[in-house]
XYZ file of C-alpha atoms in Angstrom:
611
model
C 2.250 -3.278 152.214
C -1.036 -4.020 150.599
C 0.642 -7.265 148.534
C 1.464 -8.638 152.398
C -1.985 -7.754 153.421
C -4.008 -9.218 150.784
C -2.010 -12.727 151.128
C -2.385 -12.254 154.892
C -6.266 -11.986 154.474
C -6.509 -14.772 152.060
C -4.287 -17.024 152.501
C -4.121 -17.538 156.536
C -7.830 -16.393 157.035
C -9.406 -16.845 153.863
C -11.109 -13.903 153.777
C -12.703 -13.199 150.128
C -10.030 -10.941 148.103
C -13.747 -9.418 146.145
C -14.513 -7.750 149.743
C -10.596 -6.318 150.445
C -10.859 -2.326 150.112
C -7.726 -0.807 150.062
C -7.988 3.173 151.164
C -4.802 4.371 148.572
C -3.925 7.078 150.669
C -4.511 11.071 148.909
C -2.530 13.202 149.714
C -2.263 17.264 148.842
C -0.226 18.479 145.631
C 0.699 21.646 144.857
C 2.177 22.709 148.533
C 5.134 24.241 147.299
C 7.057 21.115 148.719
C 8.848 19.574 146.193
C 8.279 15.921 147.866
C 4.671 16.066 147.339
C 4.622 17.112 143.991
C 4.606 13.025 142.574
C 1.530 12.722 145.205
C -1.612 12.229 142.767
C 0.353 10.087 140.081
C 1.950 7.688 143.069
C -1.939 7.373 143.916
C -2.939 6.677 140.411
C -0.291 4.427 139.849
C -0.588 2.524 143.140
C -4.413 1.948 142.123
C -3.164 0.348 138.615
C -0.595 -1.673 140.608
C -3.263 -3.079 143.079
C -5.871 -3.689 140.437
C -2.805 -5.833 138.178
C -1.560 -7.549 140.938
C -4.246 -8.017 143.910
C -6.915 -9.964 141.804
C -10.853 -8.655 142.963
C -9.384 -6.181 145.431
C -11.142 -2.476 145.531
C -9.878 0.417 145.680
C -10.738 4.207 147.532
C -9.270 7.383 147.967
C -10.503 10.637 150.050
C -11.087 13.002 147.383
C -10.617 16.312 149.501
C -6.961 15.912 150.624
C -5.585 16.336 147.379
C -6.693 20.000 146.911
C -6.089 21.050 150.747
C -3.732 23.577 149.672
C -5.774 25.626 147.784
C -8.605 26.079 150.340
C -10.821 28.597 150.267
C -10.367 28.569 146.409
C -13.208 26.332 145.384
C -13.101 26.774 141.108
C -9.562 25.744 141.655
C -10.416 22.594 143.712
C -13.449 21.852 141.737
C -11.308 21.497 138.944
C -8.147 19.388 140.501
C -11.097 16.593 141.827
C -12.398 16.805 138.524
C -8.768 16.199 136.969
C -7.673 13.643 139.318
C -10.895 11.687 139.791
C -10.774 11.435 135.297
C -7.321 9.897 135.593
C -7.791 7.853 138.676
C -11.225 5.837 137.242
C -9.113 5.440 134.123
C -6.417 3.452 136.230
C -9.189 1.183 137.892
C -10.153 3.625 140.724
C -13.671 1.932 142.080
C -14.773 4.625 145.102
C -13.858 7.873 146.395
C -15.321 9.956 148.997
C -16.137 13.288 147.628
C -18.870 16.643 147.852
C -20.783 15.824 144.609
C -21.302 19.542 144.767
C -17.532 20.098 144.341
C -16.769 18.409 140.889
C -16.882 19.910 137.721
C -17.463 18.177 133.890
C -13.762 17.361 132.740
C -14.855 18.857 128.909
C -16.089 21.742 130.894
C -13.249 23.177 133.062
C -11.927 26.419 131.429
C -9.047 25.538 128.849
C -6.240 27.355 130.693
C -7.274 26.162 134.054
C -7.497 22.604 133.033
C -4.107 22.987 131.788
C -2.159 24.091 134.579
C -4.395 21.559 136.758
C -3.089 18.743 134.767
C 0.141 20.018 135.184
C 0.358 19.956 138.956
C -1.961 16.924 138.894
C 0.156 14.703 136.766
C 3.057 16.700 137.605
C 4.329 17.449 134.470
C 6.906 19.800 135.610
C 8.571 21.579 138.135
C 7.037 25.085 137.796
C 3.753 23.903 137.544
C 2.960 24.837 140.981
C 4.171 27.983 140.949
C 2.012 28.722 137.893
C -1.112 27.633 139.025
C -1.072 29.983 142.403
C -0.117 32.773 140.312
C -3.088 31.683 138.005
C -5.853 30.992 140.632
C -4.976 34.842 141.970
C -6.932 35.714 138.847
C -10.157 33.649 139.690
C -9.999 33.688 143.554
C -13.536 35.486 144.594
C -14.835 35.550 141.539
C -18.231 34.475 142.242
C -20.367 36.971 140.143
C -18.024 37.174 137.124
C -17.814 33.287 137.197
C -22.135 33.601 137.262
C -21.736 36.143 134.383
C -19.388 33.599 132.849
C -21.456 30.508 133.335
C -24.438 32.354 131.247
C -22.088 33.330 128.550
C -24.168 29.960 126.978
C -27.039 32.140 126.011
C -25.023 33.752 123.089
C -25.056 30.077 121.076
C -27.604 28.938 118.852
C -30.231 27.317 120.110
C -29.595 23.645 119.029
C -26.096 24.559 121.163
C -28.393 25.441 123.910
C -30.531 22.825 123.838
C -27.271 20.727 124.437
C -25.871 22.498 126.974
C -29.310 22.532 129.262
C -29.032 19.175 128.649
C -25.126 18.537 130.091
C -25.845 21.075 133.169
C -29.241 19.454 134.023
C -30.684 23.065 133.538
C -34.592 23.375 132.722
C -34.260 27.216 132.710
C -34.771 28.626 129.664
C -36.160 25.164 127.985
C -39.290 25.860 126.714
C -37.852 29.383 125.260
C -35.032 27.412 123.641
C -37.527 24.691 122.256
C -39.523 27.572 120.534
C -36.307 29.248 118.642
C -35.466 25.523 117.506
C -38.823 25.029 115.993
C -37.736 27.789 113.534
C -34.685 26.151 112.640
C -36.381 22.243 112.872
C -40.003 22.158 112.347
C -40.234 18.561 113.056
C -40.378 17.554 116.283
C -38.625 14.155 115.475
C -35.700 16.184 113.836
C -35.663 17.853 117.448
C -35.679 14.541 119.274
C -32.661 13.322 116.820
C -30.949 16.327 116.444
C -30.149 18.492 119.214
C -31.698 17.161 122.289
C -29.859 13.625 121.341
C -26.268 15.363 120.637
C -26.711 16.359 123.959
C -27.702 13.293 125.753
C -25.143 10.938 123.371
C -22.281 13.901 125.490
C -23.562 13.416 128.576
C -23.206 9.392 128.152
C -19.961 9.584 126.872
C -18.672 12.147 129.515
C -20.248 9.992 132.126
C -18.783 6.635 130.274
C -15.527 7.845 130.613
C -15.484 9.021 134.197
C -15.938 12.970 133.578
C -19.323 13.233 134.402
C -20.964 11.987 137.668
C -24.373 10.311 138.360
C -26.435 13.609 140.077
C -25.781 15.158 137.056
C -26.847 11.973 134.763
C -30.084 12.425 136.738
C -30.376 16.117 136.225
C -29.504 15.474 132.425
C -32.529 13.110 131.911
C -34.746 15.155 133.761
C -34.203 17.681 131.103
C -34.501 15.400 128.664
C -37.719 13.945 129.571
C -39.614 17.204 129.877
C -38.278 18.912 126.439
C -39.740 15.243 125.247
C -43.200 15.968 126.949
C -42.872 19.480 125.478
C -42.585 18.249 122.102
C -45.477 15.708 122.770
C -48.325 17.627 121.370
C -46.253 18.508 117.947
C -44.936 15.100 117.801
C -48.821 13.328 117.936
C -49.650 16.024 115.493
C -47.195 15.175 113.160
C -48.072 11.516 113.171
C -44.628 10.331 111.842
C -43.844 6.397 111.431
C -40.678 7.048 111.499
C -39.042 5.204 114.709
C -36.286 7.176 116.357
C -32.988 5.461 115.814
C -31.935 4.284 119.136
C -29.120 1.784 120.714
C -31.451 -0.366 121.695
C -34.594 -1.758 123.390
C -34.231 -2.801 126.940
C -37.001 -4.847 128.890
C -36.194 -3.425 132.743
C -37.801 -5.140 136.081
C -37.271 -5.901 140.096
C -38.400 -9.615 139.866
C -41.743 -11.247 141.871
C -41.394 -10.965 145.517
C -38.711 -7.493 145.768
C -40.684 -4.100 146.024
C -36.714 -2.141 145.941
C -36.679 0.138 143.018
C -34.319 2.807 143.464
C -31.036 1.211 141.968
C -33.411 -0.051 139.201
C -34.239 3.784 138.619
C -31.142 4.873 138.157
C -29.734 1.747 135.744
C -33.395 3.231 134.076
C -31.923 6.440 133.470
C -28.344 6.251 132.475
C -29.466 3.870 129.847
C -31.681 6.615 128.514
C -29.129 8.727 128.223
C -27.240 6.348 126.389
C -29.775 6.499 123.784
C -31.396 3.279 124.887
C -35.030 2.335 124.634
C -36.150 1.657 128.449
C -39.024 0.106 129.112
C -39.539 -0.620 132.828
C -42.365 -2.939 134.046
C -41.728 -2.065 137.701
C -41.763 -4.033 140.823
C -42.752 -7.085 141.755
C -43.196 -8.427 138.304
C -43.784 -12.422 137.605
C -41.231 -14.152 135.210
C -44.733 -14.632 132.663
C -45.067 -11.243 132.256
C -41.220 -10.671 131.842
C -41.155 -13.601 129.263
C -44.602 -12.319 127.364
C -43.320 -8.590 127.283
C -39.880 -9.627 125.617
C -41.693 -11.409 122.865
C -44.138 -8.927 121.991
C -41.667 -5.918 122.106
C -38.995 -7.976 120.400
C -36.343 -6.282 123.354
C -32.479 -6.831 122.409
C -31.863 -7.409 126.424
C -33.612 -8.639 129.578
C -32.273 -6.688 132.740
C -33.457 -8.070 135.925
C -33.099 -6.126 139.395
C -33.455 -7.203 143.034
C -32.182 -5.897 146.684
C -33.503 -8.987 149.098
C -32.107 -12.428 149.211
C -35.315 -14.574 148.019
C -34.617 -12.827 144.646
C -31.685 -14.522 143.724
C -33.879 -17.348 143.150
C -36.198 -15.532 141.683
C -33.741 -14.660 138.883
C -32.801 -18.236 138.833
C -36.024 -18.936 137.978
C -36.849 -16.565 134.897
C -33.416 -17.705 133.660
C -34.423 -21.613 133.528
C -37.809 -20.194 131.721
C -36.454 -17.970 129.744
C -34.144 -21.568 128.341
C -37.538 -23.481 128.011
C -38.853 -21.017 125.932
C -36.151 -20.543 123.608
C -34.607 -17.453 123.658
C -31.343 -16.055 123.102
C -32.092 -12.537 124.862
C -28.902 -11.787 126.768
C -29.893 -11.520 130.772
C -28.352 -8.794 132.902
C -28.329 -9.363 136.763
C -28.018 -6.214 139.134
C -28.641 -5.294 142.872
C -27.485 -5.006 146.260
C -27.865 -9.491 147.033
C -26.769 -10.625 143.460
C -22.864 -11.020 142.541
C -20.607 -12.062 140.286
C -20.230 -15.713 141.903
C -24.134 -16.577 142.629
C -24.519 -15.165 138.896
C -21.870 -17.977 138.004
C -22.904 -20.630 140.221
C -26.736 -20.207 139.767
C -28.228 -18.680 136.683
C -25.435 -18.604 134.337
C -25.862 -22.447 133.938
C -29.909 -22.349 133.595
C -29.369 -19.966 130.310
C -27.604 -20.124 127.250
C -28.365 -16.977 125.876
C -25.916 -15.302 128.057
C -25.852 -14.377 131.546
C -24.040 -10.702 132.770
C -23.598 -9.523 136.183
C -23.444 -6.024 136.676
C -21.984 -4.004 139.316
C -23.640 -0.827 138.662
C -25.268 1.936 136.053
C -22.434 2.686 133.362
C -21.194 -0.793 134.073
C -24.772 -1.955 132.671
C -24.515 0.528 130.051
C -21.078 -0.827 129.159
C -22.125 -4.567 128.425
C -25.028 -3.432 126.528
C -23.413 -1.957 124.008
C -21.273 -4.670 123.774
C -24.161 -7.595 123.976
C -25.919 -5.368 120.924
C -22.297 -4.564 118.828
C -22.344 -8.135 116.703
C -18.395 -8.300 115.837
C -18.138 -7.693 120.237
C -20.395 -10.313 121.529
C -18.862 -13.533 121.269
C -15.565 -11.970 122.623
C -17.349 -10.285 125.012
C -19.208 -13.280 126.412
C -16.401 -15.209 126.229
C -14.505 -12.897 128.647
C -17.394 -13.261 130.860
C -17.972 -16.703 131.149
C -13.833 -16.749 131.542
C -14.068 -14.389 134.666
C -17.290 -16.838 135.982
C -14.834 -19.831 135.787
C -11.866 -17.755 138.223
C -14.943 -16.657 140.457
C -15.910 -20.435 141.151
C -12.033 -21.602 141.291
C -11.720 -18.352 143.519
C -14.414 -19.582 146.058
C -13.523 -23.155 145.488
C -10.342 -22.329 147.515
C -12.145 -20.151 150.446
C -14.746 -22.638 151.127
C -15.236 -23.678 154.324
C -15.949 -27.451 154.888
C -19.751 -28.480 155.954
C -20.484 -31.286 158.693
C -23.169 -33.461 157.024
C -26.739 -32.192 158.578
C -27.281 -35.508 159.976
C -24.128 -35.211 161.757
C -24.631 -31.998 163.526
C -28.486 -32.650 163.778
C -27.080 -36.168 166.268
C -25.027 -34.244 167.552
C -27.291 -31.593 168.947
C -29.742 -33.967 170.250
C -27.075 -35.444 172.423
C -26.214 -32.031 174.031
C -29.911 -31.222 174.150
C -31.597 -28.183 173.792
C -29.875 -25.847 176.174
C -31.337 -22.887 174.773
C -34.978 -23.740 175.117
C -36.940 -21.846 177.404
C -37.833 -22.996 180.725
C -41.138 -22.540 182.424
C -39.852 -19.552 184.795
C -38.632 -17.602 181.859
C -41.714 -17.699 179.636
C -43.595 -14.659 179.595
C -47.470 -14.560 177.994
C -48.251 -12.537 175.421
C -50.581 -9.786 177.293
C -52.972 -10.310 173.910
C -52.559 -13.771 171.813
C -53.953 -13.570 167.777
C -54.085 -10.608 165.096
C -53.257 -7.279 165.893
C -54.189 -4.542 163.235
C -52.329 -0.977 163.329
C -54.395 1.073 161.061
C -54.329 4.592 163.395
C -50.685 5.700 163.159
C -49.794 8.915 161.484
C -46.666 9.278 159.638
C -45.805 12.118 162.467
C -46.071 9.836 164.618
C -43.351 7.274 163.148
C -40.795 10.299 161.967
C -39.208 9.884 165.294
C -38.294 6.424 164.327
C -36.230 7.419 161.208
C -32.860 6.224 161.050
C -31.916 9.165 158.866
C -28.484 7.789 158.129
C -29.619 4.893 156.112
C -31.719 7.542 153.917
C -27.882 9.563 153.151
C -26.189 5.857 152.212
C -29.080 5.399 149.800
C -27.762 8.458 148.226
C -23.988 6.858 148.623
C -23.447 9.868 151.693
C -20.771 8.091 154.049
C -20.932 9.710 157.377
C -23.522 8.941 160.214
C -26.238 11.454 160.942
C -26.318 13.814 162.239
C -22.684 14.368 161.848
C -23.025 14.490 157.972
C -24.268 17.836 157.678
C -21.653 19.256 159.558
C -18.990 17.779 157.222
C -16.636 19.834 155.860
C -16.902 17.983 152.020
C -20.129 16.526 151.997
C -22.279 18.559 154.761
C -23.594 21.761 152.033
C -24.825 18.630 149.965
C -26.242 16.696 152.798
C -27.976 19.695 154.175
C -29.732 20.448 150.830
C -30.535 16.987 150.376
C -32.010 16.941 153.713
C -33.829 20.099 153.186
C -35.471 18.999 150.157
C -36.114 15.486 151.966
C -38.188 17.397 155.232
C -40.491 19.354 152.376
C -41.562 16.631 150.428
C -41.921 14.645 153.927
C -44.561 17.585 154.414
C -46.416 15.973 151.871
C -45.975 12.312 152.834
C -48.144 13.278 156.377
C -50.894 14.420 154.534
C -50.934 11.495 151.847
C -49.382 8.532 152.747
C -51.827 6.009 155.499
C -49.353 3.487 157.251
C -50.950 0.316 158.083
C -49.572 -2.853 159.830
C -50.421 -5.945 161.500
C -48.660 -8.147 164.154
C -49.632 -11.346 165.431
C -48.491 -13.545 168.662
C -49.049 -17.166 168.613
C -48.503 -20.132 170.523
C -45.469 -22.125 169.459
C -44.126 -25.377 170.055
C -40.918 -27.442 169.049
C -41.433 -30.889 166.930
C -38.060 -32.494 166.483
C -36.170 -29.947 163.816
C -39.389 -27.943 163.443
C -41.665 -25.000 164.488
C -45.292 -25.830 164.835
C -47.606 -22.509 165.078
C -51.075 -23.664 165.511
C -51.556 -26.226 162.272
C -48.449 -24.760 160.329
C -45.347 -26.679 160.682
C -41.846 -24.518 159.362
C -39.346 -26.958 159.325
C -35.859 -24.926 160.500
C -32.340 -24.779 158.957
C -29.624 -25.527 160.794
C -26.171 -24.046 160.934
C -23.514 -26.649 158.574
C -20.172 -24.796 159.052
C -17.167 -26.784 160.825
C -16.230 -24.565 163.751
C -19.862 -23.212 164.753
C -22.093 -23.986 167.375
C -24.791 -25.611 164.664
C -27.467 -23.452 166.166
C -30.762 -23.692 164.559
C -33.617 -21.430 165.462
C -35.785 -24.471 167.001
C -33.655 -24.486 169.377
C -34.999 -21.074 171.013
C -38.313 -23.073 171.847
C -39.237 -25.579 174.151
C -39.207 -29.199 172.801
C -42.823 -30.285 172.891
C -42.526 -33.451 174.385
C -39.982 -32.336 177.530
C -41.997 -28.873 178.504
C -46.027 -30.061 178.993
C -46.285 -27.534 181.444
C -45.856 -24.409 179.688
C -46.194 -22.674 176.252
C -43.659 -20.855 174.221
C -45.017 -17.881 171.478
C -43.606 -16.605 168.825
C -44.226 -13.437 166.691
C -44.752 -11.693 163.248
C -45.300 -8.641 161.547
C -46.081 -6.603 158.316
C -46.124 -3.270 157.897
C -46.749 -0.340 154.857
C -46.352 2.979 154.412
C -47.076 2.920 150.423
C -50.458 3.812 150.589
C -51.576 6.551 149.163
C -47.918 7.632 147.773
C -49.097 7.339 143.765
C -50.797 10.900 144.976
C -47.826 12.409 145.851
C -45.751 10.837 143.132
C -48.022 12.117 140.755
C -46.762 15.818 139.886
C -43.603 14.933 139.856
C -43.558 12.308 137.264
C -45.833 14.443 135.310
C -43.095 17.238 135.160
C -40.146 14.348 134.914
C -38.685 15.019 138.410
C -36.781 11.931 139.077
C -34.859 13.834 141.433
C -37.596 14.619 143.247
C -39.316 11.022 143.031
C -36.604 9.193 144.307
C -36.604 11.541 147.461
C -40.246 10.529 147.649
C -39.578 7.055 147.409
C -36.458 6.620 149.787
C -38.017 8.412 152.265
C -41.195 5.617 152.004
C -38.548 3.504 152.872
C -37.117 4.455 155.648
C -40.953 5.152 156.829
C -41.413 1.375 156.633
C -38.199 0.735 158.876
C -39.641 3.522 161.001
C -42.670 1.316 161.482
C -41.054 -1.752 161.925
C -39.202 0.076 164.645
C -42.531 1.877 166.085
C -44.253 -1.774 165.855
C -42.000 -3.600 167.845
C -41.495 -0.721 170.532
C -45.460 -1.132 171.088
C -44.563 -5.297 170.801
C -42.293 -5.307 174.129
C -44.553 -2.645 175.708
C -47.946 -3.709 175.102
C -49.202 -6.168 172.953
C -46.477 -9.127 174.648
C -45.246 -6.588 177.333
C -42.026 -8.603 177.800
C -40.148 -5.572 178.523
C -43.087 -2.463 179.607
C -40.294 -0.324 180.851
C-alpha cells in the first residue's frame, strides 16, 4: 500500500517523496490475542521496509496504542514506549506522537521488567504475555514503594550520585553531593572530568542511541551547568592551566537578519552534553564577526542557524566568505527554512571546506563527531556530497517548467490589470503617515495569543485548547502551560511592547510599486499552469487611474524590551527550561501584536472594516 502510494504521489503528481509521511499504523500487544502478538515488530519492520525502499519518505507511529492493554498500569506502559520507541529509531523511525512524561531511560527500566517487556515487545515467545500480566500484578499501585525505590540512589557514592542527578535532570541534593565529592576529589577540575562528565558522556550516549529523550537532555544540562557554577569559586581559586579535555570547540550563531533562537538553544545544549565546547554568539550576528571569532578561537566547526527565508542567503553568504578567506572549517546548516537541497544547490558549491545539513540536535551531534574523527571525514563527506548529488537529480525530475518572465510579463499586459482597484472601491486611510504604538500592555495583547503555536514550539501536536484535555499528552501540556501563565506574570510587569505602522499613498509604475520616492520593483509568478499574478497587480496602474489614489501599509512591532530583566535569574541559576518558556512566550507576544496591530489597522487607523 504505501509502495503504490509513494509512486502515485511522485510519479503522476510529482509531489516531493522528502515531504511523504507515512503514519505506520501501532497497534496494542500483549491482548491475550494471539494475532496481535507480531504487532510492534510488523511496525518496526514495516518502518525498515519503507525507509529501504521509499527513498526520503518519513515515517510516524502513535506511541499510546501499543500499550492500551495495560491501562491504568503506567510503570508497565512507561516501560513498553520506552522498549518499542529504542527499537523503532534503530529501524529508521523519524516521529512518534507520545506523553514525554510517559517514557522512561531504556538503561533505566528495572532488569526484570525490561525483560519481559522485550519479550512481548519483540515477541520473543508465546508465553510472554502471560508472564508479563502476572508480573505487572506485582507493581500495579505501587506509587510510594516505586518513590521509596526511585531514592534507593542515595545509598551510592557520591561520584555515582553526581551521575545519576545528572541522567534524571535532578538538582536536589547537588550542592550536598558536590561537598562529599570534594573529600574524595579536591580539585575542582578532577570534578569537572571525573564524575560530573561520566555522567553527561551517559546521557549523550543514551540520547545518541534513542533511549533518552530531549526534555530530559535539557534537564541533564541544567544540572550540569549549575554543579559547574558551584564549582566556580574553587575552580578560579585553583588557577589550573590545565584545559578540560573536550570533543571539541564549536562556534554557534542565528546569522544577520533572523532574531529565532530556540532550535539554536537546544542544538546549544545537546552538544554540551556531548562534551563539546559551545560557544554561542547569539542572534543576529554578521558573517565578520562569525569569520573573526573562528580565527581567534581556532573552533573545529562553524554551525550556522536560521528560521526565516532571507537567511538562506544569509548562509550563502558567510559560506562564499568563509572560501575567500581560506578556511577549511567544516559548516553546519540547521533550521526550520534550510534543507538538504538549498544546502546542495546554494552553499555547498560557495565552500570547500565542507558543507552539512542537519535535520536536528543529535543529528548535529552525529556529524560532528564525525567532521572531528580524522580516519571518518573524508568518508563521511563523501557520503554527503553523494546524498547532495541524488537531492539535485531528485528535484531535477519534480521541477516544474518556468514561462520566461518576459513571456508572462506580455502576456499580462494584454489581459490588463483586472485586479487593480477601481475608484469606487478605494477606501482612504482615516490617518495617512507614521503611527507609533508605544501604550499597550502585555495584558492587553494576551488575548491575542494563539496558544497552539506556543505547544508546536515544544513539538505538542494537538490544537488548543483541546491539548490539555488529551489523554497522552494533556498532564504534560497542562504543566507546561502552568509554568508558561507564571512566568507570563512576570512578562506584564517587565516586558514594554512597542510598534509602529504606517499608511502611504501608492501607485503602480509598469512592474513596480512606487511609495512616495521609493520604487520596489515586484516579482512575478513563473510557474506554467498559474495565473502569473504579481503583487502590482493589486494597485491601480498610474497612468489609467488619475482620479484616485491607492495606499498601501506596513508594520513593526516588539515585545523584547525589557525581557534581559526577566531572563536574568534564570540564566544565573542555569534554567534553560525555564528561559526557553520565557523566550517562546516573547514570541508568540510579537504575533499577538501583529494580530492586536492590525485589528486597530481595519478599525481605526485605515478603518476599512470599523465593524
Amino acid at each position: 500500500i504505501c509502495k503504490r502510494a509513494y509512486d502515485l504521489l511522485i510519479q503522476r503528481l510529482n509531489f516531493p517523496a522528502q515531504d511523504i509521511i507515512f503514519d505506520v499504523n501501532i497497534l496494542a500487544v500483549g491482548t491475550g490475542i494471539e494475532a496481535h502478538d507480531n504487532y510492534a515488530v510488523d511496525f518496526i519492520k514495516a518502518v525498515a521496509w519503507i525507509k529501504e525502499n521509499l527513498p526520503h519518505a518519513k515515517t510516524s507511529g502513535g506511541l499510546s496504542n501499543l500499550s492500551f492493554s495495560f491501562r491504568g498500569n503506567n510503570p508497565v506502559r512507561e516501560a513498553m514506549h520506552s522498549v518499542f520507541l529504542y527499537h523503532a529509531i534503530q529501524a529508521g523511525l523519524d516521529m512518534a506522537i507520545l506523553n514525554p512524561g510517559m517514557i522512561q531511560i531504556y538503561d533505566e527500566i528495572e532488569p526484570e521488567l525490561l525483560k519481559r517487556v522485550e519479550a512481548v515487545v519483540l515477541n520473543q515467545h508465546p508465553e510472554a504475555t502471560d508472564e508479563l500480566i502476572t508480573y505487572a500484578q506485582t507493581i500495579q499501585g505501587e506509587g510510594q514503594q516505586h518513590k521509596i525505590k526511585h531514592l534507593a540512589w542515595r545509598d551510592n557514592t557520591p561520584e555515582q550520585r553526581l551521575k545519576t542527578a545528572l541522567i534524571h535532570g535532578t538538582t536536589e541534593f547537588l550542592e550536598v553531593d558536590l561537598e562529599e565529592v570534594k573529600l574524595n576529589l579536591p580539585s575542582a577540575l578532577e570534578i569537572i572530568e571525573g564524575p560530573l562528565m561520566d555522567g553527561m558522556r551517559t546521557v549523550g550516549e543514551l540520547f545518541g542511541s534513542g533511549k533518552m529523550f530531549l526534555p530530559q537532555v535539557v534537564k541533564s544540562a541544567r544540572v550540569m551547568k549549575r554543579a559547574v557554577s558551584l564549582l566556580m569559586p574553587l575552580l578560579e581559586s585553583e588557577n589550573s592551566e590545565k584545559a578540560q579535555m573536550r570533543a571539541g570547540k564549536v562556534l554557534l550563531a542565528t546569522v544577520k537578519g533572523d532574531v529565532h533562537d530556540i532550535g539554536k538553544n537546544i542544538v546549544g545544549i545537546v552538544l554540551q552534553c556531548n562534551n563539546f565546547e559551545v560557544i554561542d554568539l547569539g542572534i543576529m550576528v554578521p558573517t565578520e564577526t562569525i569569520i573573526e571569532t573562528a580565527k581567534r578561537e581556532q573552533v573545529d566547526l562553524i554551525a550556522l542557524s536560521g528560521l526565516i527565508t532571507p537567511s538562506l542567503d544569509e548562509m550563502v553568504q558567510v559560506a562564499t566568505q568563509l572560501e575567500a578567506e581560506g578556511l577549511k572549517i567544516p559548516l553546519i546548516i540547521g533550521g526550520a527554512t534550510t534543507s538538504r537541497l538549498h544546502t546542495a544547490l546554494k552553499i555547498a558549491p560557495c565552500y570547500s571546506g565542507g558543507v552539512i545539513h542537519s535535520t536536528d540536535a543529535p543529528h548535529a551531534v552525529s556529524c560532528a563527531k564525525h567532521l572531528l574523527n580524522e580516519a571518518e571525514k573524508p568518508a563521511f563527506l563523501e557520503k554527503i556530497n553523494a546524498s547532495y548529488a541524488a537531492a539535485i537529480a531528485l528535484s531535477e525530475q519534480h521541477k516544474k517548467p518556468l514561462v520566461s518572465y518576459e513571456t508572462v510579463k506580455d502576456q499580462m499586459t494584454e489581459k490588463g490589470s483586472q485586479l487593480a482597484s477601481k475608484a469606487d472601491s478605494v477606501i482612504p486611510p482615516s490617518a495617512l503617515g507614521l503611527h507609533t504604538i508605544d501604550q499597550v500592555s502585555v495584558e492587553a495583547l494576551i488575548p491575542y495569543i494563539d496558544w497552539t503555536f506556543f505547544f508546536t514550539a515544544w513539538e505538542f501536536t494537538k490544537p488548543y485548547p483541546a491539548i490539555l484535555e488529551d489523554a497522552s499528552q494533556g498532564d504534560a501540556a497542562k504543566k507546561l502551560y502552568s509554568d508558561a501563565l507564571e512566568l507570563l506574570e512576570q512578562l506584564k510587569v517587565h516586558l514594554k511592547p512597542r510598534g509602529v505602522a504606517g499608511l502611504f499613498e501608492c501607485e503602480r509604475h509598469g512592474e513596480s510599486l512606487k511609495i512616495g520616492t521609493a520604487q520596489f520593483g515586484m516579482l512575478r509568478q513563473q510557474v506554467t499552469g498559474s495565473e502569473h499574478l504579481s503583487l502590482a497587480d493589486f494597485v491601480g496602474l498610474a497612468e489609467h487611474t488619475p482620479a484616485h489614489k491607492d495606499y498601501v501599509g506596513g508594520f513593526a512591532v516588539t515585545t523584547g524590551l525589557g525581557i534581559e530583566a526577566v531572563l536574568a535569574p534564570y540564566e544565573a541559576k542555569e534554567d534553560s527550561y525555564s528561559v526557553l518558556i520565557i523566550k517562546t512566550l516573547a514570541d508568540r507576544l510579537a504575533e499577538a501584536f501583529a494580530e492586536y496591530l492590525h485589528e486597530r489597522v481595519r478599525k481605526e487607523l485605515w478603518g476599512y472594516a470599523p465593524d
